[in-house]
Short mmCIF file of C-alpha atoms in Angstrom, two decimals:
data_model
loop_
_atom_site.label_atom_id
_atom_site.label_comp_id
_atom_site.label_asym_id
_atom_site.label_seq_id
_atom_site.Cartn_x
_atom_site.Cartn_y
_atom_site.Cartn_z
CA LEU A 1 85.53 -36.85 104.58
CA ALA A 2 83.77 -40.10 103.76
CA PRO A 3 83.85 -43.17 105.99
CA THR A 4 85.65 -46.36 105.09
CA ALA A 5 84.01 -49.78 105.14
CA GLY A 6 82.20 -50.64 108.34
CA SER A 7 81.93 -48.13 111.15
CA ASP A 8 85.48 -46.83 110.87
CA ARG A 9 85.96 -43.39 109.42
CA ALA A 10 89.08 -43.02 107.30
CA PRO A 11 91.94 -41.52 109.31
CA VAL A 12 93.36 -38.15 108.43
CA PHE A 13 97.13 -37.99 107.98
CA LEU A 14 99.03 -34.92 109.15
CA VAL A 15 102.18 -34.78 107.04
CA GLY A 16 104.85 -32.34 105.94
CA PHE A 17 108.57 -31.91 105.81
CA PRO A 18 110.10 -31.71 109.33
CA ARG A 19 110.07 -28.22 110.90
CA SER A 20 107.05 -27.20 108.82
CA GLY A 21 104.72 -26.58 111.76
CA THR A 22 103.28 -30.03 112.42
CA ALA A 23 103.89 -29.72 116.18
CA LEU A 24 101.66 -26.66 116.55
CA LEU A 25 98.99 -28.22 114.36
CA ASN A 26 99.18 -31.32 116.56
CA GLN A 27 98.45 -29.22 119.65
CA VAL A 28 95.56 -27.43 117.95
CA LEU A 29 93.90 -30.64 116.79
CA ALA A 30 94.46 -32.46 120.09
CA ALA A 31 92.63 -29.64 121.89
CA HIS A 32 89.41 -30.48 120.04
CA PRO A 33 87.14 -32.93 121.92
CA ASP A 34 86.09 -34.74 118.72
CA ILE A 35 89.62 -35.30 117.42
CA GLN A 36 92.09 -37.92 118.59
CA VAL A 37 95.70 -37.37 117.53
CA LEU A 38 98.17 -40.22 117.26
CA GLU A 39 101.51 -38.47 117.60
CA GLU A 40 104.75 -39.59 115.97
CA LYS A 41 104.03 -43.33 115.86
CA THR A 42 105.14 -45.56 113.01
CA THR A 43 101.82 -47.33 112.56
CA LEU A 44 101.98 -47.25 108.78
CA SER A 45 105.37 -48.96 108.79
CA VAL A 46 103.67 -52.15 110.03
CA VAL A 47 101.82 -52.36 106.73
CA ARG A 48 104.85 -51.35 104.69
CA ASP A 49 107.08 -53.94 106.35
CA HIS A 50 104.43 -56.62 105.82
CA LEU A 51 104.24 -55.83 102.11
CA LEU A 52 108.02 -55.75 101.75
CA ALA A 53 108.34 -59.12 103.52
CA ARG A 54 106.01 -60.73 100.99
CA GLY A 55 108.64 -60.22 98.30
CA ASP A 56 106.13 -59.54 95.54
CA ASP A 57 107.65 -56.36 94.14
CA PHE A 58 106.27 -53.80 96.58
CA PRO A 59 106.13 -50.83 96.14
CA ALA A 60 106.15 -51.19 92.36
CA ASN A 61 103.04 -53.36 92.54
CA LEU A 62 101.16 -51.09 94.95
CA PHE A 63 98.25 -50.45 92.64
CA ASP A 64 98.14 -54.07 91.46
CA ILE A 65 97.32 -55.34 94.96
CA PRO A 66 93.87 -56.98 94.67
CA GLU A 67 90.98 -55.19 96.33
CA ALA A 68 90.29 -58.28 98.44
CA GLU A 69 93.68 -57.89 100.14
CA LEU A 70 93.16 -54.27 101.20
CA ALA A 71 90.81 -54.97 104.12
CA PRO A 72 93.37 -57.23 105.88
CA LEU A 73 96.03 -54.57 105.30
CA ARG A 74 93.78 -51.92 106.83
CA ALA A 75 93.22 -54.26 109.75
CA LEU A 76 97.00 -54.44 110.26
CA TYR A 77 97.13 -50.67 110.42
CA TYR A 78 94.30 -50.45 112.95
CA GLN A 79 95.85 -53.19 115.06
CA ALA A 80 99.00 -51.07 115.28
CA VAL A 81 96.90 -48.05 116.23
CA ASP A 82 94.94 -49.96 118.85
CA ARG A 83 98.13 -51.11 120.54
CA LEU A 84 98.87 -47.46 121.24
CA VAL A 85 95.54 -45.76 121.90
CA THR A 86 91.93 -46.58 122.67
CA ARG A 87 89.99 -45.13 119.80
CA GLY A 88 86.89 -43.21 120.70
CA PRO A 89 83.79 -44.35 118.78
CA ASP A 90 82.81 -40.83 117.74
CA THR A 91 86.21 -39.21 117.33
CA LEU A 92 88.22 -38.51 114.22
CA LEU A 93 91.65 -40.15 114.21
CA VAL A 94 94.49 -37.92 113.00
CA ASP A 95 97.73 -39.80 112.44
CA LYS A 96 100.55 -37.28 112.75
CA LEU A 97 103.95 -38.31 111.44
CA PRO A 98 105.54 -35.73 109.11
CA LEU A 99 107.52 -38.12 106.92
CA ASN A 100 104.45 -40.24 106.21
CA ILE A 101 104.43 -37.78 103.34
CA LEU A 102 106.72 -40.29 101.62
CA ASP A 103 104.00 -42.93 101.84
CA ALA A 104 101.14 -40.90 100.40
CA GLY A 105 100.64 -43.54 97.71
CA LEU A 106 100.35 -46.37 100.23
CA ILE A 107 97.98 -44.32 102.39
CA HIS A 108 95.78 -43.57 99.39
CA ARG A 109 95.72 -47.22 98.38
CA LEU A 110 94.70 -48.34 101.86
CA PHE A 111 92.29 -45.45 102.50
CA PRO A 112 91.06 -43.91 99.24
CA ASP A 113 88.89 -41.51 101.25
CA ALA A 114 91.66 -40.40 103.60
CA GLY A 115 92.30 -36.71 103.98
CA PHE A 116 95.76 -35.20 104.20
CA ILE A 117 96.67 -32.11 106.20
CA LEU A 118 99.84 -30.72 104.66
CA ALA A 119 101.83 -28.54 107.03
CA GLN A 120 103.52 -25.92 104.90
CA ARG A 121 106.22 -23.36 105.70
CA HIS A 122 108.67 -21.28 103.67
CA PRO A 123 111.12 -23.78 102.12
CA CYS A 124 114.18 -21.71 103.07
CA ASP A 125 113.11 -21.54 106.72
CA VAL A 126 112.34 -25.27 106.71
CA CYS A 127 115.73 -26.28 105.32
CA LEU A 128 117.66 -23.91 107.59
CA ASP A 129 115.79 -25.11 110.67
CA CYS A 130 116.29 -28.78 109.81
CA PHE A 131 120.02 -28.18 109.40
CA THR A 132 120.37 -26.31 112.71
CA HIS A 133 117.86 -28.22 114.85
CA PRO A 134 119.35 -30.74 117.34
CA PHE A 135 117.45 -33.78 116.13
CA ALA A 136 117.96 -37.11 117.85
CA LEU A 137 119.88 -39.48 115.61
CA SER A 138 117.54 -41.28 113.24
CA GLU A 139 117.32 -42.41 109.65
CA GLY A 140 115.52 -39.22 108.66
CA ALA A 141 117.76 -36.89 110.68
CA ALA A 142 120.83 -38.31 108.92
CA HIS A 143 119.92 -36.06 105.99
CA PHE A 144 120.28 -32.91 108.10
CA THR A 145 123.98 -32.98 109.00
CA ARG A 146 124.94 -30.84 105.98
CA LEU A 147 122.99 -27.97 104.47
CA ASP A 148 123.39 -29.26 100.92
CA ASP A 149 122.11 -32.69 101.96
CA THR A 150 119.18 -31.05 103.74
CA VAL A 151 118.17 -29.10 100.64
CA GLY A 152 118.64 -32.19 98.48
CA PHE A 153 116.41 -34.26 100.76
CA TYR A 154 113.78 -31.51 100.72
CA GLU A 155 113.83 -31.54 96.91
CA GLN A 156 113.38 -35.31 96.79
CA VAL A 157 110.62 -35.47 99.38
CA MET A 158 108.57 -32.56 98.14
CA SER A 159 108.96 -33.52 94.46
CA LEU A 160 107.66 -36.99 95.28
CA TRP A 161 104.79 -35.44 97.22
CA GLN A 162 103.82 -33.16 94.34
CA THR A 163 103.87 -36.08 91.90
CA GLN A 164 101.75 -38.28 94.14
CA ARG A 165 99.34 -35.47 94.95
CA GLU A 166 98.71 -34.68 91.29
CA THR A 167 98.69 -38.26 90.00
CA LEU A 168 96.39 -39.63 92.71
CA ALA A 169 94.22 -36.51 93.12
CA LEU A 170 94.73 -36.64 96.89
CA ASN A 171 92.28 -34.90 99.21
CA VAL A 172 94.60 -32.28 100.72
CA HIS A 173 94.18 -29.26 102.94
CA GLU A 174 97.27 -27.08 103.25
CA VAL A 175 97.98 -25.10 106.40
CA ARG A 176 100.71 -22.52 106.22
CA HIS A 177 102.53 -22.10 109.50
CA GLU A 178 102.86 -18.38 108.83
CA ASP A 179 99.09 -18.02 108.33
CA LEU A 180 98.25 -20.12 111.38
CA VAL A 181 100.40 -17.90 113.59
CA ALA A 182 99.40 -14.57 112.04
CA GLY A 183 95.64 -15.06 111.62
CA HIS A 184 95.08 -18.19 113.54
CA GLU A 185 91.31 -18.28 114.09
CA GLN A 186 90.43 -17.93 110.41
CA THR A 187 93.02 -20.54 109.44
CA ALA A 188 91.84 -22.89 112.18
CA ARG A 189 88.21 -22.55 111.11
CA LYS A 190 89.07 -23.57 107.55
CA LEU A 191 90.96 -26.58 108.89
CA LEU A 192 88.01 -27.76 110.99
CA GLU A 193 85.66 -27.27 108.04
CA PHE A 194 87.89 -29.57 105.99
CA LEU A 195 87.80 -32.16 108.75
CA GLY A 196 84.03 -31.92 109.07
CA VAL A 197 84.03 -31.17 112.80
CA SER A 198 82.34 -28.31 114.59
CA TRP A 199 84.12 -25.25 115.92
CA ASP A 200 85.46 -25.43 119.47
CA ASP A 201 87.02 -22.43 121.21
CA GLY A 202 89.43 -24.73 123.03
CA ILE A 203 91.63 -25.05 119.98
CA LEU A 204 92.62 -21.40 120.29
CA ALA A 205 94.48 -21.97 123.56
CA PRO A 206 97.55 -23.61 121.94
CA LEU A 207 97.63 -20.85 119.34
CA ASP A 208 97.47 -18.12 121.97
CA ALA A 209 100.23 -19.87 123.92
CA ALA A 210 102.37 -20.05 120.78
CA ASN A 211 102.07 -16.32 120.14
CA GLY A 212 105.57 -14.91 120.21
CA VAL A 213 107.29 -18.27 120.58
CA ALA A 214 106.30 -19.97 117.32
CA MET A 215 108.94 -20.59 114.69
CA PRO A 216 109.65 -17.14 113.19
CA ALA A 217 108.93 -16.36 109.56
CA GLY A 218 111.86 -15.22 107.47
CA ARG A 219 114.56 -16.40 109.87
CA TRP A 220 116.51 -17.66 106.87
CA ARG A 221 117.19 -14.07 105.77
CA THR A 222 119.63 -13.68 108.68
CA PHE A 223 121.66 -16.43 107.00
CA GLU A 224 120.88 -15.42 103.43
CA ILE A 225 124.52 -15.58 102.35
CA HIS A 226 124.57 -19.27 103.31
CA MET A 227 121.22 -19.99 101.66
CA ALA A 228 122.05 -18.18 98.41
CA PRO A 229 123.69 -21.20 96.70
CA TYR A 230 120.47 -23.19 97.17
CA GLN A 231 117.95 -20.66 95.91
CA GLN A 232 117.92 -22.21 92.44
CA HIS A 233 117.12 -25.62 93.92
CA LEU A 234 114.29 -24.26 96.05
CA ARG A 235 112.83 -21.83 93.51
CA PRO A 236 110.35 -24.35 92.02
CA PHE A 237 108.96 -25.01 95.49
CA LEU A 238 108.80 -21.33 96.40
CA LYS A 239 106.66 -20.80 93.31
CA GLY A 240 104.75 -24.07 93.52
CA PHE A 241 103.79 -23.57 97.15
CA GLY A 242 102.73 -19.97 96.64
CA TYR A 243 105.62 -18.17 98.31
CA ALA A 244 107.09 -15.12 96.65
CA ASP A 245 110.27 -15.97 94.77
CA GLY A 246 112.89 -15.55 97.47
CA GLY A 247 110.49 -13.74 99.81
CA THR A 248 108.85 -14.65 103.10
#
């Protein structure tokens, strides 16, 4: 991953639909001495709110923002980061907030060299878990009070992601939760290669601890009768994300 202007290296953004395995990935990355994880902080919203307050047609004008204005916007982002953590001079910053996936275009505009780690998990398991998980009340969690709303929100979010990924040619590394749990060292090594950091055995500790307690694969099959009406909606994502049609 290339550096941004100055001495700052572009952050990496850990994104994904909720309940896709970002929490385990967070633990793995945080265990590496050369990686600094910013967990569940709305740093990017500072930039978004600033652009919205200007009243100049954001986000429609996102790619019309002059290049000269991008450095001050990046500074706003880093100011928000620095209010929360002290950045190490030689560490890679990973900003972990799953629904930053909705702002992939803004991230790419601010940091053209930014990498994205996409946490991926079987869409049926994701939707079922979001519907049944006791989330604290929030704007995002409001979509998870009904199963049909949950599936609808998944469709919207992941369709937007696919469009932005293809249109902007984003630098993305996908990590399947199922693969991370089942063959974790090989999957972890590929992740660290993407990030450009050396191997460290310490990252295996969270994976070993998660063995047997990680989110199970194929849990949705226990509730297949309830998921059946939504298979048609999720089929494009099952195929697009490389999962067998209807399988685990």
